[in-house]
Short mmCIF file of N, CA and C and ligand atoms in Angstrom, two decimals:
data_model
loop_
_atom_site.label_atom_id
_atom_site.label_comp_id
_atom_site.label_asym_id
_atom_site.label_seq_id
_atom_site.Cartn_x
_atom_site.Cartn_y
_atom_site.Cartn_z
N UNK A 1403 16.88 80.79 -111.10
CA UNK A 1403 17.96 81.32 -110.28
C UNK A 1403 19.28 81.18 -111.03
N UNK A 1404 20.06 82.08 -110.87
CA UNK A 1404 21.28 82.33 -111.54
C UNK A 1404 22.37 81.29 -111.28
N UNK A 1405 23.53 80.98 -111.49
CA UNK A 1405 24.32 79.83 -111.10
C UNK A 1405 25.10 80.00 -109.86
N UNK A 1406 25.81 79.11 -109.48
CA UNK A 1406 26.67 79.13 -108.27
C UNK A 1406 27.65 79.87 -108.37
N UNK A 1407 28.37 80.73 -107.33
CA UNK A 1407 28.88 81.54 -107.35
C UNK A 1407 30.42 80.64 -106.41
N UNK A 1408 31.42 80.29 -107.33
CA UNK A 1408 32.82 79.25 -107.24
C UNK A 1408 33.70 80.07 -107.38
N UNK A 1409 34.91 80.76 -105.70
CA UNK A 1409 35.58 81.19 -105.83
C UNK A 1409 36.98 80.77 -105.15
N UNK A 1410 38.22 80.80 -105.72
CA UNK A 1410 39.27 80.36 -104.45
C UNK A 1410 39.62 81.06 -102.95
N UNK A 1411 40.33 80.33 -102.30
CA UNK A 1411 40.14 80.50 -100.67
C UNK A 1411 41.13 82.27 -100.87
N UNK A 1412 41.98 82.46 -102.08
CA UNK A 1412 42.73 83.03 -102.17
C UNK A 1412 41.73 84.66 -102.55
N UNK A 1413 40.97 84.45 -103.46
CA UNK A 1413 39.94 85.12 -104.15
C UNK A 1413 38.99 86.21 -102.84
N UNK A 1414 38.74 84.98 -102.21
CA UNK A 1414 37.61 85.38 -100.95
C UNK A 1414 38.47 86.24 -99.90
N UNK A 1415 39.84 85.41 -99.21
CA UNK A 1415 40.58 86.27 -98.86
C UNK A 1415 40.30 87.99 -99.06
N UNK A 1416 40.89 88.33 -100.60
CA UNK A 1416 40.97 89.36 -101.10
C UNK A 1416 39.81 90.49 -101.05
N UNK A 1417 38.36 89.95 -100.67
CA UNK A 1417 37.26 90.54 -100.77
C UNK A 1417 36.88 90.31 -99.37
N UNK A 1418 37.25 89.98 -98.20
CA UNK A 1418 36.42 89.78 -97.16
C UNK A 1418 37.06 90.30 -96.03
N UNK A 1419 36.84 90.45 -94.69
CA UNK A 1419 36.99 90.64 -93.15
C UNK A 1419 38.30 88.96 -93.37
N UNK A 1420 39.40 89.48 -92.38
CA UNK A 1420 39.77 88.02 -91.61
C UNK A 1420 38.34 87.09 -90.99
N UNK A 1421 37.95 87.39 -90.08
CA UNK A 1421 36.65 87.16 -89.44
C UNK A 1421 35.68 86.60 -90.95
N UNK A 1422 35.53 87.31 -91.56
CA UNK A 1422 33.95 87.17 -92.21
C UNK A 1422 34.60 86.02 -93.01
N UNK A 1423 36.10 85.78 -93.71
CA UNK A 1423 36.49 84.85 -94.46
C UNK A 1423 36.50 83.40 -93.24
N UNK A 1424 36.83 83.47 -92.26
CA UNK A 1424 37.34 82.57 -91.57
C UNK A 1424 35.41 81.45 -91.05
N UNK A 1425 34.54 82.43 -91.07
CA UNK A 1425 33.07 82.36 -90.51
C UNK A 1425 32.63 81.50 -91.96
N UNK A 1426 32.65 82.19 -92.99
CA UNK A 1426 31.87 81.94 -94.29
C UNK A 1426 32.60 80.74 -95.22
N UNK A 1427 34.10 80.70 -95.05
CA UNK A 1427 34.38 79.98 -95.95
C UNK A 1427 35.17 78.97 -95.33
N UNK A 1428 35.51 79.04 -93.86
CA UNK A 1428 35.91 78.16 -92.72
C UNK A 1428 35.07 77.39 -91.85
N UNK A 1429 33.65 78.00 -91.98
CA UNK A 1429 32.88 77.43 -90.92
C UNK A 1429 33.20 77.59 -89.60
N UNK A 1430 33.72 78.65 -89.22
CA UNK A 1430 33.79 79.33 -88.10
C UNK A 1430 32.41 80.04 -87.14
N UNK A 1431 32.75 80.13 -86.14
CA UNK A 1431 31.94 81.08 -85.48
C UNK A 1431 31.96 82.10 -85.04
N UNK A 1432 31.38 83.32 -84.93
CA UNK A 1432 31.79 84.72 -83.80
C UNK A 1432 31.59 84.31 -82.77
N UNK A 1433 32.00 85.07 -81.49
CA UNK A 1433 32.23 85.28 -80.02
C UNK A 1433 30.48 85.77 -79.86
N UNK A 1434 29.64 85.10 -78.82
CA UNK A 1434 28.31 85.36 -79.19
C UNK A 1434 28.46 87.02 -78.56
N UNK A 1435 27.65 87.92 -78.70
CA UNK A 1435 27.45 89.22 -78.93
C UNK A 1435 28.48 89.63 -78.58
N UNK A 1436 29.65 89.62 -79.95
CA UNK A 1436 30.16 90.36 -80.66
C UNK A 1436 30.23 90.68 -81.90
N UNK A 1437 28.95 90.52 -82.72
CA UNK A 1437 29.07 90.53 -83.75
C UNK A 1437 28.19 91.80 -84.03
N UNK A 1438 27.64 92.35 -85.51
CA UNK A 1438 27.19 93.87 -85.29
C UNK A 1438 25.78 93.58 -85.95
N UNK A 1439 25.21 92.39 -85.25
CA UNK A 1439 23.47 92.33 -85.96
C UNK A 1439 22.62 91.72 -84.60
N UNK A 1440 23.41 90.83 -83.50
CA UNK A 1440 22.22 90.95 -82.85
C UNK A 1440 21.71 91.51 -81.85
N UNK A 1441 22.01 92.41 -81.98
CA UNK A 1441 21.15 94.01 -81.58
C UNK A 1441 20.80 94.86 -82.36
N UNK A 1442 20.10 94.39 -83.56
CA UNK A 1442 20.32 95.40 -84.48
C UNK A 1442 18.64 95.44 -85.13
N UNK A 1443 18.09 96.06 -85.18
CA UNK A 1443 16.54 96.75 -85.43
C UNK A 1443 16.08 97.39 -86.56
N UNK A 1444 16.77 97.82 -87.21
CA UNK A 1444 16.44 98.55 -88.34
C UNK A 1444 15.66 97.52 -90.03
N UNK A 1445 15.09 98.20 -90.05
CA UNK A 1445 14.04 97.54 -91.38
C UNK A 1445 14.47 97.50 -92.62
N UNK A 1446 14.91 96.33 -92.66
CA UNK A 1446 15.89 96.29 -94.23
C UNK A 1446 16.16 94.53 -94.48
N UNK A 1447 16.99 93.93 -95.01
CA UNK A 1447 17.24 93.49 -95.84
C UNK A 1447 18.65 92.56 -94.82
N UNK A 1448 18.78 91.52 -94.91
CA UNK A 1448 20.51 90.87 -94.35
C UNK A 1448 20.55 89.72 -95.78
N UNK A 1449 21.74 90.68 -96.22
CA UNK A 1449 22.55 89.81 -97.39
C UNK A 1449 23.42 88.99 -97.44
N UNK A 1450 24.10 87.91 -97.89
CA UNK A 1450 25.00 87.55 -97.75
C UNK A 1450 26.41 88.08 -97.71
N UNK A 1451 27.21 88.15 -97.06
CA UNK A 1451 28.57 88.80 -97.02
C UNK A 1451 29.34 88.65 -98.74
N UNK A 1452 29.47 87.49 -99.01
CA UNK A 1452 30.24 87.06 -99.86
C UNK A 1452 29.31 87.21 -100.70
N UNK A 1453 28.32 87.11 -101.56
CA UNK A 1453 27.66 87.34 -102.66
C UNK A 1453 26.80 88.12 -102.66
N UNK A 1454 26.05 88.53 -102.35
CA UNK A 1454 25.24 89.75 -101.95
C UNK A 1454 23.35 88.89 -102.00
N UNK A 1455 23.53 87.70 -102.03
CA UNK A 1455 21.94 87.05 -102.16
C UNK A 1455 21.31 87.28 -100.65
N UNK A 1456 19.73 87.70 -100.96
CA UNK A 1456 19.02 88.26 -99.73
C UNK A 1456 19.03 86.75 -99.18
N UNK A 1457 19.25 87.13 -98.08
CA UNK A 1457 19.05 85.85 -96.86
C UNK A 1457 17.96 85.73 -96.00
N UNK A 1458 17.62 86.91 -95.42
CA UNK A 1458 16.78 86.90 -94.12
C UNK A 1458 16.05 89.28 -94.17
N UNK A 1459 15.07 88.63 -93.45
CA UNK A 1459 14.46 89.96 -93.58
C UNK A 1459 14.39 90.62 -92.13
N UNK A 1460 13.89 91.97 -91.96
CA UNK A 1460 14.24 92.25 -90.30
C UNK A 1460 12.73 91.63 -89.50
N UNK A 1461 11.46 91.81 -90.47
CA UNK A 1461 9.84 91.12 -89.87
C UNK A 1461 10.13 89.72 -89.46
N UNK A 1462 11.62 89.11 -89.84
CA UNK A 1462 11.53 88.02 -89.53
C UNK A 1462 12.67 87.44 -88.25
N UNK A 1463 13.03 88.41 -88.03
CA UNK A 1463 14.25 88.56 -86.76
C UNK A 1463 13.56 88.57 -85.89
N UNK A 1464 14.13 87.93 -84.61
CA UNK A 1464 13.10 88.19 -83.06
C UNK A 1464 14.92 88.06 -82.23
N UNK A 1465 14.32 88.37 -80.87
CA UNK A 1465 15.41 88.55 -80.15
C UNK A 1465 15.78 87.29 -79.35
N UNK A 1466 16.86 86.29 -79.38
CA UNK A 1466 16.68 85.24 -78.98
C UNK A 1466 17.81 85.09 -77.75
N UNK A 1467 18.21 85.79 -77.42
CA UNK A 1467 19.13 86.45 -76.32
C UNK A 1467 19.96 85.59 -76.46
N UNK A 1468 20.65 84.60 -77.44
CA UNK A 1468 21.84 83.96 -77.72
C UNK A 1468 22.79 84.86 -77.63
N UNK A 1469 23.21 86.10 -78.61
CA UNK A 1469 23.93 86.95 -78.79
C UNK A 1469 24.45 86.53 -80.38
N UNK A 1470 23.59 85.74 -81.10
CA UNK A 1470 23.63 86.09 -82.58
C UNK A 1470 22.34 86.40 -83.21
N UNK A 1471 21.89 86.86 -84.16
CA UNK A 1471 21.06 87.57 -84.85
C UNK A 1471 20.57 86.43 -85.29
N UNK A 1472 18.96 86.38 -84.38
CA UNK A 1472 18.22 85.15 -85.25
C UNK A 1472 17.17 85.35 -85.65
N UNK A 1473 16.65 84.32 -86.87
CA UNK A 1473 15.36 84.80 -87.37
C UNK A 1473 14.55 83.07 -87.43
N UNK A 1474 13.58 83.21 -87.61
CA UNK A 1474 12.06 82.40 -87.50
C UNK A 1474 12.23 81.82 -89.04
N UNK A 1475 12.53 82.14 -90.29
CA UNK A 1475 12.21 81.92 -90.98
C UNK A 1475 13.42 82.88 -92.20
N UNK A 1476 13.73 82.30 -93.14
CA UNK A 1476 14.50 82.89 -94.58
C UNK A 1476 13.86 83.75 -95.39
N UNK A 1477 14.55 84.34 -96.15
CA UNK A 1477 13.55 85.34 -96.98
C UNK A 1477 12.93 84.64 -98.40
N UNK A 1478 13.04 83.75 -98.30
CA UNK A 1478 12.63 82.26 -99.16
C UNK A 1478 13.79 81.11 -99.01
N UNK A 1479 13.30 80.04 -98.88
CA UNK A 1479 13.83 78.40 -98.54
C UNK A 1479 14.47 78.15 -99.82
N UNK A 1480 14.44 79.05 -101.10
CA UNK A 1480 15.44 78.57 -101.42
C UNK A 1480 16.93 78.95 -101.62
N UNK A 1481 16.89 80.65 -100.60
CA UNK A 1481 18.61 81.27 -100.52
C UNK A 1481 19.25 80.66 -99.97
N UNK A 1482 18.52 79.62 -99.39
CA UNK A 1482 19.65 78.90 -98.29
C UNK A 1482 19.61 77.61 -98.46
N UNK A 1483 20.89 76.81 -98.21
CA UNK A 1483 20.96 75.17 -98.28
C UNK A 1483 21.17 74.84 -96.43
N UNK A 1484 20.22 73.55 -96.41
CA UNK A 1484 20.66 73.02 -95.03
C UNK A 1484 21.12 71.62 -95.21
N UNK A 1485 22.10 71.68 -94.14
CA UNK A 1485 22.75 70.05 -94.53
C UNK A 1485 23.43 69.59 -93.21
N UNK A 1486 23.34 68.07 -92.89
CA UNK A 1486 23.34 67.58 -91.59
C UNK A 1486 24.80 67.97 -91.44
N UNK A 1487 24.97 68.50 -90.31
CA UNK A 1487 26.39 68.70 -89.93
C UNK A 1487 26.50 68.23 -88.54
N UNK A 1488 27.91 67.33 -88.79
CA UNK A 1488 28.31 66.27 -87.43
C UNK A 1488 29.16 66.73 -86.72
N UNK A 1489 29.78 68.22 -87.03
CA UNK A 1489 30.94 68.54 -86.31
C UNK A 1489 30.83 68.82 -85.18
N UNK A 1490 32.30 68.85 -83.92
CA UNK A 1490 32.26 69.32 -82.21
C UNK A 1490 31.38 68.44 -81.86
N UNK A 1491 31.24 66.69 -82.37
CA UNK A 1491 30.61 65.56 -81.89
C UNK A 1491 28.94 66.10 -81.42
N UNK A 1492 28.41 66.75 -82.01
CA UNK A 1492 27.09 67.58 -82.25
C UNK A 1492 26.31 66.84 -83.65
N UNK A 1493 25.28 66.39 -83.61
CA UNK A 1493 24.32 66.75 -84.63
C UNK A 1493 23.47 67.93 -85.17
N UNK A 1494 23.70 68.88 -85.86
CA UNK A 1494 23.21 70.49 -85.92
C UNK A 1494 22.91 70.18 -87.62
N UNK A 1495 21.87 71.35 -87.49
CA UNK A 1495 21.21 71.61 -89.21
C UNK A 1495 22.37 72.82 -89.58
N UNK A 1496 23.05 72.94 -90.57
CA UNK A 1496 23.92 73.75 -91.05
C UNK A 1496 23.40 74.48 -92.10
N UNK A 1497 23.49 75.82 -92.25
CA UNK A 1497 22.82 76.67 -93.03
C UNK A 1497 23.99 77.38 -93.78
N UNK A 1498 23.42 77.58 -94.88
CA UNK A 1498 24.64 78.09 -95.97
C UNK A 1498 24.04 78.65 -97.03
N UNK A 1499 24.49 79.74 -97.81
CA UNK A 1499 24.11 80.40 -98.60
C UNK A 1499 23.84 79.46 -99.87
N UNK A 1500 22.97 79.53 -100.71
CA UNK A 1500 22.64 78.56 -101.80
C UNK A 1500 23.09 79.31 -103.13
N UNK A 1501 23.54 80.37 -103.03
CA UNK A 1501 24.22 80.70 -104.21
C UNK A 1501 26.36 80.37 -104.29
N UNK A 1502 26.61 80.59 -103.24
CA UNK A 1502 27.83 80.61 -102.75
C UNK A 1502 28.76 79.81 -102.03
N UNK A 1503 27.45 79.28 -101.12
CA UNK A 1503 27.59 78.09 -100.19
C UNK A 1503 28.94 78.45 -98.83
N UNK A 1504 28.13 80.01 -98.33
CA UNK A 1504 28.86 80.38 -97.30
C UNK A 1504 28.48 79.73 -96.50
N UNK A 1505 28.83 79.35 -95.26
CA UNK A 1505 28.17 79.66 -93.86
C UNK A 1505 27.71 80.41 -93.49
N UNK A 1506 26.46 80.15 -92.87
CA UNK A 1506 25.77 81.30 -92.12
C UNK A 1506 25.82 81.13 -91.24
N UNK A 1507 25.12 79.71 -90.39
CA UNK A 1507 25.65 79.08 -89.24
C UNK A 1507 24.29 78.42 -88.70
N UNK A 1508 23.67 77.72 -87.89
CA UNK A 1508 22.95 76.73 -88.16
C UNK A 1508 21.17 77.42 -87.80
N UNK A 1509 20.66 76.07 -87.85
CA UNK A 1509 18.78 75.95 -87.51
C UNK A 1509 18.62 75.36 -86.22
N UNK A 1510 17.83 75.46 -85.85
CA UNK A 1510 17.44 74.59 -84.68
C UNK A 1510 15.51 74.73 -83.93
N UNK A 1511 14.99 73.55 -83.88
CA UNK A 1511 13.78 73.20 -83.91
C UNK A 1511 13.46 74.08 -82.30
N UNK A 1512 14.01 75.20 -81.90
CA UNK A 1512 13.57 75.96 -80.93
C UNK A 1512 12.80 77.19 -81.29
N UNK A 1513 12.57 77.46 -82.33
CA UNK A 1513 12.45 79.05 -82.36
C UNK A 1513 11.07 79.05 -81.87
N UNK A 1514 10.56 80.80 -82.43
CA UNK A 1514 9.33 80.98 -81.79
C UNK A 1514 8.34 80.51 -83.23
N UNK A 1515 6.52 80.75 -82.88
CA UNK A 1515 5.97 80.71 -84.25
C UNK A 1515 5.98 81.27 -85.17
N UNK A 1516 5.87 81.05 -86.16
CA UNK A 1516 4.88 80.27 -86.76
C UNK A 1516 5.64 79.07 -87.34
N UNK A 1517 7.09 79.24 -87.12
CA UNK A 1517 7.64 78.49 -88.33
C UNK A 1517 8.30 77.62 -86.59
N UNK A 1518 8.31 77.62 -85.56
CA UNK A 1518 9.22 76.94 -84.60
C UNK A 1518 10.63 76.74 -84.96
N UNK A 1519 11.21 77.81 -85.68
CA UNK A 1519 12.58 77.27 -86.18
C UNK A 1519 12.96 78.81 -85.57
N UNK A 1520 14.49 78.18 -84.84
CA UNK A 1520 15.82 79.49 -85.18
C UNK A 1520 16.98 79.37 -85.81
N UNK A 1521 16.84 80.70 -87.25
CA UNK A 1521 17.37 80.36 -87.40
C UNK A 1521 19.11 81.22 -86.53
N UNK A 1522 20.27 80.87 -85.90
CA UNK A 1522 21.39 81.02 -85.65
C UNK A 1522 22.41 81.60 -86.65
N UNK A 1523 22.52 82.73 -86.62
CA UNK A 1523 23.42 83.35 -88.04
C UNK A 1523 24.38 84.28 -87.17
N UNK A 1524 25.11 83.84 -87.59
CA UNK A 1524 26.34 85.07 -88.02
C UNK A 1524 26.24 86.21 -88.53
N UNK A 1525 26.73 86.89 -87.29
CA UNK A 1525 26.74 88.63 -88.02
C UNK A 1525 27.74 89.06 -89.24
N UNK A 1526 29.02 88.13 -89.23
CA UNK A 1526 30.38 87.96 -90.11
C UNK A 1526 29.55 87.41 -91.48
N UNK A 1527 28.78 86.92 -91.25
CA UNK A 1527 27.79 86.23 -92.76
C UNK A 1527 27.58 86.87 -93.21
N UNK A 1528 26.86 88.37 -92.64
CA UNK A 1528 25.53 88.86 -93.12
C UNK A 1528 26.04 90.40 -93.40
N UNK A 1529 25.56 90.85 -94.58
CA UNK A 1529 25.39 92.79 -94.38
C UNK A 1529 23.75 93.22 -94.44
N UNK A 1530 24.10 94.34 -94.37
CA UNK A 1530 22.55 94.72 -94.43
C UNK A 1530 22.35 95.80 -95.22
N UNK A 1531 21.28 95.87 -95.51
CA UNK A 1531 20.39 96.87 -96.66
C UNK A 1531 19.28 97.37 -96.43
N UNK A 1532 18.99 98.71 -95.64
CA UNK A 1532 17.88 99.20 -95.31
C UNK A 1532 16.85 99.18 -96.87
N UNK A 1533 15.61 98.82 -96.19
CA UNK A 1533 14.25 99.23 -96.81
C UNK A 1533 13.38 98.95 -96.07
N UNK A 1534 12.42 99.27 -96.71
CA UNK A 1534 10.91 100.28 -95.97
C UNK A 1534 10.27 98.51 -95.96
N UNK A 1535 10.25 97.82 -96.76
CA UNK A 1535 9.54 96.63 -97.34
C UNK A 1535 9.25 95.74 -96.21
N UNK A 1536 8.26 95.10 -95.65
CA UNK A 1536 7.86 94.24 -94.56
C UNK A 1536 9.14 92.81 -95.31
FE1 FE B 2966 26.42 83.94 -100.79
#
């Protein structure tokens, strides 16, 4: 895998949404369904906002009526870093891009099978990339 991708707050600014900078490189959250993925169906690809590394696939999205776009499982364990996060006096698994080290936004030992995990993402995280590919 290629190296880490180290940019200033000033840098990201320049390339991102208010929103998508404030989510990814603030650790922010969206307003739950308002964001433009979890309702979203189409067979493709969710990339990272800020670097473009595949994150999550659509075979692996289910509908978790939170009102953010969640999936069961990554498009491999190693696009993403998880790390204990204590913030809003919460214990939560924190998910972050492993090339970039955006936020995506967290895990949690609820999901459906096979993997019992959801994962909780941000639509401000994520773009997307249609393909045909399971
Ligand atoms: Fe990234």
């Amino acid at each position: 895998m290629s190296g880490k991708i180290k940019k200033t707050d000033e840098q990201w600014r320049e390339e991102l949404s208010e929103e998508q900078f404030l989510v990814t490189r603030k650790k922010g959250t969206e307003r739950a369904f308002t964001g433009k993925y979890h309702n979203h169906h189409e067979k493709g690809i969710y990339v990272c906002v800020c670097c473009g590394q595949e994150l999550f696939r659509f075979s692996k999205k289910f509908d978790s009526g939170t009102g953010w776009p969640s999936f069961w499982d990554p498009i491999s364990r190693e696009n993403v870093t998880e790390r204990v996060d204590h913030s809003h006096g919460m214990t939560r698994t924190e998910v972050l891009c492993s090339k970039c080290d955006a936020h995506l936004g967290h895990v949690f030992p609820d999901g459906p099978r096979p993997t019992g995990l959801r994962y909780c993402i941000n639509s401000a995280s994520l773009d997307f990339r249609e393909a045909d590919e399971e």
